mmCIF file of C-alpha atoms in Angstrom:
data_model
loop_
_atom_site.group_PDB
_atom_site.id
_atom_site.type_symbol
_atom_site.label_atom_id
_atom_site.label_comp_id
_atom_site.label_asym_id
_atom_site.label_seq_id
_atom_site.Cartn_x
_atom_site.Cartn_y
_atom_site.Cartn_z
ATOM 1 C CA UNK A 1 0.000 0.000 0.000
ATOM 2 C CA UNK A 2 1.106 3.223 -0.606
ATOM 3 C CA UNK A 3 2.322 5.858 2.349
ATOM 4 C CA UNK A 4 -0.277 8.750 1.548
ATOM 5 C CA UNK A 5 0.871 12.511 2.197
ATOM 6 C CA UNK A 6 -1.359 14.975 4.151
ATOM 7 C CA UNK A 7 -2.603 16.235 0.911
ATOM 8 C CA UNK A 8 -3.719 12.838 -0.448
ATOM 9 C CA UNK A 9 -0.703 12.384 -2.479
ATOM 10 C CA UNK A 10 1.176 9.198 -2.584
ATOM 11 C CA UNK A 11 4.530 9.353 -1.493
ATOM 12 C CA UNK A 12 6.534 7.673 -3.768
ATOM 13 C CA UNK A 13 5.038 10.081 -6.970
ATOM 14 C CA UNK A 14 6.054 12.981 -4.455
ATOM 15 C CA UNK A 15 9.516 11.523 -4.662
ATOM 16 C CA UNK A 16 9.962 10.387 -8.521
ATOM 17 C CA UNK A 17 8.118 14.169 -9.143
ATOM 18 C CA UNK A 18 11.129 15.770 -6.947
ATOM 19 C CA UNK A 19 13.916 13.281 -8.057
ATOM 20 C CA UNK A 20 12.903 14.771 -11.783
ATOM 21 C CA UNK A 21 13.282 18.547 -11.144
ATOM 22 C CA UNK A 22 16.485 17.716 -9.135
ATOM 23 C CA UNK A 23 17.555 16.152 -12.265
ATOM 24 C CA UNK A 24 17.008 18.492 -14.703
ATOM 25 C CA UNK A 25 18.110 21.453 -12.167
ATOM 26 C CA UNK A 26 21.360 18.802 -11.341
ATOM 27 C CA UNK A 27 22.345 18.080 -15.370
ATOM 28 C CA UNK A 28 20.863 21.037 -16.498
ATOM 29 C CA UNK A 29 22.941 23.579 -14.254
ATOM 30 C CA UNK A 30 26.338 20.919 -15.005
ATOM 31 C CA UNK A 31 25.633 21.711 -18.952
ATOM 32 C CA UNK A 32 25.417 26.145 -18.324
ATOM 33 C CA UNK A 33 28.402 25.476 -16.298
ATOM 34 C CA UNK A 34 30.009 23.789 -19.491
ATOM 35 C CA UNK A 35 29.057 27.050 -21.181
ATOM 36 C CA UNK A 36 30.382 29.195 -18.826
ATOM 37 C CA UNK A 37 33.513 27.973 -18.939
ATOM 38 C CA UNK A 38 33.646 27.366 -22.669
ATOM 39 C CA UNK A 39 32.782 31.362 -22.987
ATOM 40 C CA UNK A 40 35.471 32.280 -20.851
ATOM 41 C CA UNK A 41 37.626 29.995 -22.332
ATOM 42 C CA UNK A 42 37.590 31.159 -25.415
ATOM 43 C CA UNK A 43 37.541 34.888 -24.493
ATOM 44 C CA UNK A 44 41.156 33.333 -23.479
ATOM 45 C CA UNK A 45 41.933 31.637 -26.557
ATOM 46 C CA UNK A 46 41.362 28.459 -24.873
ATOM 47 C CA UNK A 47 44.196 29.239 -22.410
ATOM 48 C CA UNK A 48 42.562 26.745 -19.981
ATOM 49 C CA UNK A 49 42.919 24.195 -22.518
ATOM 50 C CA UNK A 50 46.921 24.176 -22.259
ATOM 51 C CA UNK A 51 46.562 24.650 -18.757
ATOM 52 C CA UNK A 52 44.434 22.215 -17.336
ATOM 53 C CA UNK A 53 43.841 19.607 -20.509
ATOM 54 C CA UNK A 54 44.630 16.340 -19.371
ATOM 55 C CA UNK A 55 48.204 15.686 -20.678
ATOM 56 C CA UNK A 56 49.069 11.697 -20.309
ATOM 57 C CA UNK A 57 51.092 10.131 -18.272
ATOM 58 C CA UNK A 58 52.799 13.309 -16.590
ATOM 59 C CA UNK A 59 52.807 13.682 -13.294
ATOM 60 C CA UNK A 60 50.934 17.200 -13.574
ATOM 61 C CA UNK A 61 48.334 15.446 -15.308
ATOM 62 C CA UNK A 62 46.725 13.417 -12.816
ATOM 63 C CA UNK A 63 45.261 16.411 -10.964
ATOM 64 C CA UNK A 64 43.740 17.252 -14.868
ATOM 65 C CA UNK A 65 41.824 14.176 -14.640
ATOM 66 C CA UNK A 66 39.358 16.669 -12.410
ATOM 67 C CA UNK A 67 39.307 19.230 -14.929
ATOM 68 C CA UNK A 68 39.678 18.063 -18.622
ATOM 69 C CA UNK A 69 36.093 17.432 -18.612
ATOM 70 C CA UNK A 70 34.914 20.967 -17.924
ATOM 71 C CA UNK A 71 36.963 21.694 -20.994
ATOM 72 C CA UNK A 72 36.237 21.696 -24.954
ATOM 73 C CA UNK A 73 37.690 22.473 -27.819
ATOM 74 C CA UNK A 74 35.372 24.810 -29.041
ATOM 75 C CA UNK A 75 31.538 25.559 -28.549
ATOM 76 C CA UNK A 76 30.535 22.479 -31.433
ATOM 77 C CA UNK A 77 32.519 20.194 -29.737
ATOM 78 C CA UNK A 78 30.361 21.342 -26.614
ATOM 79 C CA UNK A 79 27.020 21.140 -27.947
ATOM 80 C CA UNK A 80 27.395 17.730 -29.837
ATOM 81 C CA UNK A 81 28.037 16.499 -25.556
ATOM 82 C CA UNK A 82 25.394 19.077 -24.180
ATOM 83 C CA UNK A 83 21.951 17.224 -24.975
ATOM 84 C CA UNK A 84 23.133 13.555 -23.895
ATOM 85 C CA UNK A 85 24.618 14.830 -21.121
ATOM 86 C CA UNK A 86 21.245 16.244 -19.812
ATOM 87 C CA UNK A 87 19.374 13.361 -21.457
ATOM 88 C CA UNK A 88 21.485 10.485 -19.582
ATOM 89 C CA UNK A 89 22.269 12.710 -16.682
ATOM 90 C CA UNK A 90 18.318 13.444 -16.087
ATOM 91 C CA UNK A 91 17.232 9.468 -16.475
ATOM 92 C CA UNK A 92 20.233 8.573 -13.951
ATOM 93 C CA UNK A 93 19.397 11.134 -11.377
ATOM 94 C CA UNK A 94 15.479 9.816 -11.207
ATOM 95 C CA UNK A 95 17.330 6.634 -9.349
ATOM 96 C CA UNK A 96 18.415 9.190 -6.314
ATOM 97 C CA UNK A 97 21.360 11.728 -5.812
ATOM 98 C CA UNK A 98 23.760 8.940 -4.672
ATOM 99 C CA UNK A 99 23.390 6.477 -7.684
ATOM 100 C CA UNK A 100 24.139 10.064 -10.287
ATOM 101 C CA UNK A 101 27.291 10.900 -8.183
ATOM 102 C CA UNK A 102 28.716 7.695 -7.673
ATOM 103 C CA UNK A 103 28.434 6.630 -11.688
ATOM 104 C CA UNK A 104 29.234 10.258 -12.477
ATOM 105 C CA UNK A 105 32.446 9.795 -10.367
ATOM 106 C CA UNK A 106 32.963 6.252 -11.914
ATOM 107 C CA UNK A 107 32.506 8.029 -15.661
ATOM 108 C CA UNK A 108 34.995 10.675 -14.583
ATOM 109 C CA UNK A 109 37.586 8.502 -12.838
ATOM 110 C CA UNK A 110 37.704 5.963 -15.381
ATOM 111 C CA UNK A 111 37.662 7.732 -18.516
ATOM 112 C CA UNK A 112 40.652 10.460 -16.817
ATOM 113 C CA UNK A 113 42.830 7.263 -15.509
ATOM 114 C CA UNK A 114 42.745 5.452 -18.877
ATOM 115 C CA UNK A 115 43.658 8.477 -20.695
ATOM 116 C CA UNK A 116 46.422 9.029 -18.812
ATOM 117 C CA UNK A 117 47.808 5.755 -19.010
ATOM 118 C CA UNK A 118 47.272 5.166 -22.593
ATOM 119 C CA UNK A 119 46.408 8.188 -24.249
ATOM 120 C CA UNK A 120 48.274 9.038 -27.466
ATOM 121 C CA UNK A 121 49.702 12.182 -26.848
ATOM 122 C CA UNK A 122 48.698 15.950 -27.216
ATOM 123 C CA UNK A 123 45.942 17.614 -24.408
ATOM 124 C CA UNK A 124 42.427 16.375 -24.302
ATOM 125 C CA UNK A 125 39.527 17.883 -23.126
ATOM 126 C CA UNK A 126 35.783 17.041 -22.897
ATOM 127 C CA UNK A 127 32.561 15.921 -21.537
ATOM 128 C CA UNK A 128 32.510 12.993 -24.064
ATOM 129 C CA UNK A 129 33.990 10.640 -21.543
ATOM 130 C CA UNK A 130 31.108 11.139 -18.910
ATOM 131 C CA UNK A 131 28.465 10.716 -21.854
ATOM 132 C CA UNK A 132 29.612 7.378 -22.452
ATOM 133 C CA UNK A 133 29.802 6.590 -18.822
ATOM 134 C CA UNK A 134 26.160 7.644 -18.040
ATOM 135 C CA UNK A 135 25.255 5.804 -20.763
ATOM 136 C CA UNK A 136 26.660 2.616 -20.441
ATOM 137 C CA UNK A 137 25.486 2.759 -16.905
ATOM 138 C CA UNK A 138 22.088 2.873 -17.956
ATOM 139 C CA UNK A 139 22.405 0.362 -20.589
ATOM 140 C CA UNK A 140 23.217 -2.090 -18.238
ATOM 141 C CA UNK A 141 21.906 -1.362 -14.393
ATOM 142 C CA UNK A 142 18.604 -2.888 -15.429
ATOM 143 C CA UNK A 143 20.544 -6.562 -15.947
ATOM 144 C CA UNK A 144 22.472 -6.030 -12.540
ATOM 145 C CA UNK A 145 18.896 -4.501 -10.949
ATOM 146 C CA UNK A 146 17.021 -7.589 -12.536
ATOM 147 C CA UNK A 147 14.143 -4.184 -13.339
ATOM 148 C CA UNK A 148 12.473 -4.641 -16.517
ATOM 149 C CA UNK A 149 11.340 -1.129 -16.519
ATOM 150 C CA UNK A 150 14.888 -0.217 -16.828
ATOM 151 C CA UNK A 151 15.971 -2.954 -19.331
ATOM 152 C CA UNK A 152 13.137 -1.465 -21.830
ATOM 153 C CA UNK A 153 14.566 1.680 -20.844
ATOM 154 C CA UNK A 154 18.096 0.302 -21.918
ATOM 155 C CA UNK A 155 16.830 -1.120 -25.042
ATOM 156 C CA UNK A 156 14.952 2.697 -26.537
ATOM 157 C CA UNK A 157 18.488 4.273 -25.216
ATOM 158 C CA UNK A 158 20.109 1.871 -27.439
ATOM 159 C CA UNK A 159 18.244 2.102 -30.655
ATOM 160 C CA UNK A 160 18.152 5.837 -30.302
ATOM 161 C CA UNK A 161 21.849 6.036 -28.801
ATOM 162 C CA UNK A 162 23.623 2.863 -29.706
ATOM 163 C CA UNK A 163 25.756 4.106 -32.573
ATOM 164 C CA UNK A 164 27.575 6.263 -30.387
ATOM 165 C CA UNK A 165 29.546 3.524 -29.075
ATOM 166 C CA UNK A 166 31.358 3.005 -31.915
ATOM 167 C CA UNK A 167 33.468 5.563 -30.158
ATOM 168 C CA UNK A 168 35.134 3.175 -28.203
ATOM 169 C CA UNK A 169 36.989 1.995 -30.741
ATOM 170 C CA UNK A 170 40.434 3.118 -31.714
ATOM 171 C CA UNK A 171 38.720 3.576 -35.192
ATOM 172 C CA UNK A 172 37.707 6.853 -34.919
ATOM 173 C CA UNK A 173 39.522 10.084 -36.676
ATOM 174 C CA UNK A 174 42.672 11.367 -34.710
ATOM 175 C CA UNK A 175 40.936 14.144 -33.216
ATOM 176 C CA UNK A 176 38.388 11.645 -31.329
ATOM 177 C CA UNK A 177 39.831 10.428 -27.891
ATOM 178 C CA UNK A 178 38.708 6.825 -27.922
ATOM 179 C CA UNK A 179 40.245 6.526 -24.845
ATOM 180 C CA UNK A 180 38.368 8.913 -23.027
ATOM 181 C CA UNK A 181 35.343 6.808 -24.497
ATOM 182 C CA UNK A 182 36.166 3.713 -23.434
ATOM 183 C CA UNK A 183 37.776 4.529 -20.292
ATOM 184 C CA UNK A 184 34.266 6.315 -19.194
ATOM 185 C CA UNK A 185 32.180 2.910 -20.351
ATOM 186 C CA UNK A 186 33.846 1.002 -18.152
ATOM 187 C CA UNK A 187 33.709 3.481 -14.924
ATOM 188 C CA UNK A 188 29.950 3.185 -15.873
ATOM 189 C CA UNK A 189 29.823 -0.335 -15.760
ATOM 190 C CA UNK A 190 31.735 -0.715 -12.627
ATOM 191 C CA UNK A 191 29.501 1.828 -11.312
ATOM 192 C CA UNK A 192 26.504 -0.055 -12.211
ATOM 193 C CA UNK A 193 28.385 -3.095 -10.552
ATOM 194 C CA UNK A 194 28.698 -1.907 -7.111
ATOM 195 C CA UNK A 195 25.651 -0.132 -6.873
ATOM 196 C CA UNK A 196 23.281 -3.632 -7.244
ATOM 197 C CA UNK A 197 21.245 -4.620 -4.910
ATOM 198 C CA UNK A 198 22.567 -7.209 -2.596
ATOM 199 C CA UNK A 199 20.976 -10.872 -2.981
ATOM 200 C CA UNK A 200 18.869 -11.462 -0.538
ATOM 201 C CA UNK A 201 20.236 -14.045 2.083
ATOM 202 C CA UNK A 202 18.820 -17.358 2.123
ATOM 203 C CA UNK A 203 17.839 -18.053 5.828
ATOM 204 C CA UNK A 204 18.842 -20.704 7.500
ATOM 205 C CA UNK A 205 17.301 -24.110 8.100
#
């Protein structure tokens, strides 16, 4: 049975209704940061760029695997991340705060590490890594969640979505990091990983 509000409202719609608007306020306030700091950035001739693009395996570069993703190389390269990013970010949030910042994190983490440690050369920037992150996190939660509401969800995200991981690939034109891709897939996955439900314990006899 459902736990009513005073005002005759169930609780749980209360909560997906909030969870929603935190998500779109959450990803769509990360996204006008982007532009922010893709405005300024180029007012500076994308001095941030050189400054805090993730250069790999350097020493200085580990502390840009915080930053590179608040960087682009110019305001296309932006937009083409902009709408997935609110899009995967939104549909992750509805699942709580905690479950959007830990495979955000994961996304982050792992897509910064494995360019570091095998990227080939040269400063890269960009949200792209996070996309793929949120995305693989959704395409496969629903598996790890045993929810059928969220493996349907998986399968329209992949028909509409599914090309994009192509990306992953070190196929892609010299200018795509494909490490960035990849590494961010698999901090989704992982993320997805940990945050399943724990089995339920058989009792004992």
């Amino acid at each position: 049975m459902l736990d009513a509000l005073g005002d005759g409202k169930p609780r749980n719609r209360e909560t997906t209704a909030s969870r929603a608007r935190g998500g779109l306020l959450v990803s769509g306030g990360f996204v006008v940061l982007l532009f922010v700091i893709e405005v300024f950035n180029m007012l500076t001739l994308h001095a941030l760029n050189r400054t805090f693009g993730l250069r790999p395996r350097s020493a200085d570069g580990l502390l840009d695997i915080l930053t590179f993703p608040l960087l682009h190389a110019n305001m296309n390269h932006l937009l083409s991340n902009a709408l997935p990013l609110i899009v995967f970010g939104f549909l992750v949030f509805l699942s709580g705060l905690r479950v959007f910042l830990t495979a955000l994190a994961f996304s982050w983490l792992g897509s910064g590490l494995t360019v570091w440690l095998i990227g080939d050369g040269g400063i890269t920037v960009g949200a792209s890594g996070l996309v793929f992150g949120l995305f693989a996190f959704l395409l496969v939660r629903g598996f790890f969640n045993h929810s059928w509401r969220q493996i349907l969800l998986a399968v329209v995200l992949f028909m509409v979505y599914g090309s994009i991981l192509l990306g992953v690939l070190p196929i892609m034109g010299s200018f795509v990091s494909w490490q960035a891709h990849l590494g961010g897939a698999v901090g989704g996955l992982v993320a997805a990983l940990l945050l399943r439900p724990e089995k339920a314990k058989t009792p004992a006899p």
